[in-house]
Amino acid sequence: MQNQLGTTPEEITHSMADAMRLTGDGCTERDLLLRGFTRREIIKYGDAAREMALASASSSIRARVPARRAA
């Protein structure tokens, strides 16, 4: 059976970043453990996943511009 969270460092990091984004602000080690990551994976890939999640989240935020009023 293949691990759904990934088998390579890149896959695990991407999966962890996705989990962090889905959980949102305040994502904890416990949240990641509940999603199936091991403590070893969190220690090894957590920092890179956090950076990836933050970069991805900030690039998806759009500025809101008020629409012109109808004349």
CSV table of C-alpha atoms in Angstrom, one decimal:
chain,number,residue,atom,x,y,z
A,1,MET,CA,0.0,0.0,0.0
A,2,GLN,CA,1.4,3.4,-1.0
A,3,ASN,CA,1.5,6.2,1.5
A,4,GLN,CA,-1.1,8.9,0.6
A,5,LEU,CA,1.1,11.6,2.1
A,6,GLY,CA,4.0,10.8,-0.3
A,7,THR,CA,7.1,8.7,-0.3
A,8,THR,CA,9.7,11.3,-1.4
A,9,PRO,CA,10.8,14.3,0.6
A,10,GLU,CA,9.2,16.6,-2.0
A,11,GLU,CA,5.9,14.7,-1.9
A,12,ILE,CA,5.8,14.7,1.9
A,13,THR,CA,6.7,18.4,2.1
A,14,HIS,CA,3.9,19.3,-0.4
A,15,SER,CA,1.4,17.1,1.4
A,16,MET,CA,2.4,18.7,4.7
A,17,ALA,CA,2.1,22.2,3.3
A,18,ASP,CA,-1.4,21.4,1.9
A,19,ALA,CA,-2.4,20.1,5.4
A,20,MET,CA,-1.1,23.3,7.0
A,21,ARG,CA,-3.1,25.5,4.5
A,22,LEU,CA,-6.2,23.4,5.0
A,23,THR,CA,-5.9,23.6,8.8
A,24,GLY,CA,-5.3,27.4,8.6
A,25,ASP,CA,-3.7,29.7,11.2
A,26,GLY,CA,-2.7,27.9,14.4
A,27,CYS,CA,-1.9,24.6,12.8
A,28,THR,CA,-0.1,22.5,15.4
A,29,GLU,CA,2.0,19.4,15.5
A,30,ARG,CA,-1.0,17.6,16.9
A,31,ASP,CA,-3.1,18.6,13.8
A,32,LEU,CA,-0.4,17.2,11.5
A,33,LEU,CA,-0.2,14.0,13.6
A,34,LEU,CA,-3.9,13.6,13.2
A,35,ARG,CA,-3.5,13.9,9.5
A,36,GLY,CA,-1.1,11.0,9.4
A,37,PHE,CA,2.4,12.6,9.6
A,38,THR,CA,4.9,11.1,12.0
A,39,ARG,CA,6.9,13.2,14.5
A,40,ARG,CA,10.0,12.4,12.5
A,41,GLU,CA,8.5,13.8,9.3
A,42,ILE,CA,7.2,16.9,11.1
A,43,ILE,CA,10.7,17.5,12.5
A,44,LYS,CA,12.4,16.8,9.2
A,45,TYR,CA,10.1,18.6,6.7
A,46,GLY,CA,8.0,20.9,8.9
A,47,ASP,CA,10.1,24.1,8.3
A,48,ALA,CA,10.2,23.7,4.5
A,49,ALA,CA,6.4,22.8,4.5
A,50,ARG,CA,5.7,25.9,6.6
A,51,GLU,CA,7.6,28.2,4.2
A,52,MET,CA,5.8,26.6,1.2
A,53,ALA,CA,2.4,26.9,2.8
A,54,LEU,CA,3.0,30.6,3.7
A,55,ALA,CA,4.3,31.4,0.2
A,56,SER,CA,1.4,29.7,-1.4
A,57,ALA,CA,-1.2,31.3,0.9
A,58,SER,CA,0.2,34.8,0.3
A,59,SER,CA,0.3,34.4,-3.5
A,60,SER,CA,-3.4,33.5,-3.5
A,61,ILE,CA,-4.6,36.5,-1.6
A,62,ARG,CA,-6.2,39.0,-3.9
A,63,ALA,CA,-6.6,42.7,-3.3
A,64,ARG,CA,-10.2,44.0,-3.4
A,65,VAL,CA,-10.8,47.1,-5.4
A,66,PRO,CA,-14.1,48.9,-5.0
A,67,ALA,CA,-16.2,48.8,-8.2
A,68,ARG,CA,-17.1,52.1,-9.9
A,69,ARG,CA,-20.5,53.4,-9.3
A,70,ALA,CA,-23.0,53.2,-12.1
A,71,ALA,CA,-23.7,56.5,-13.6
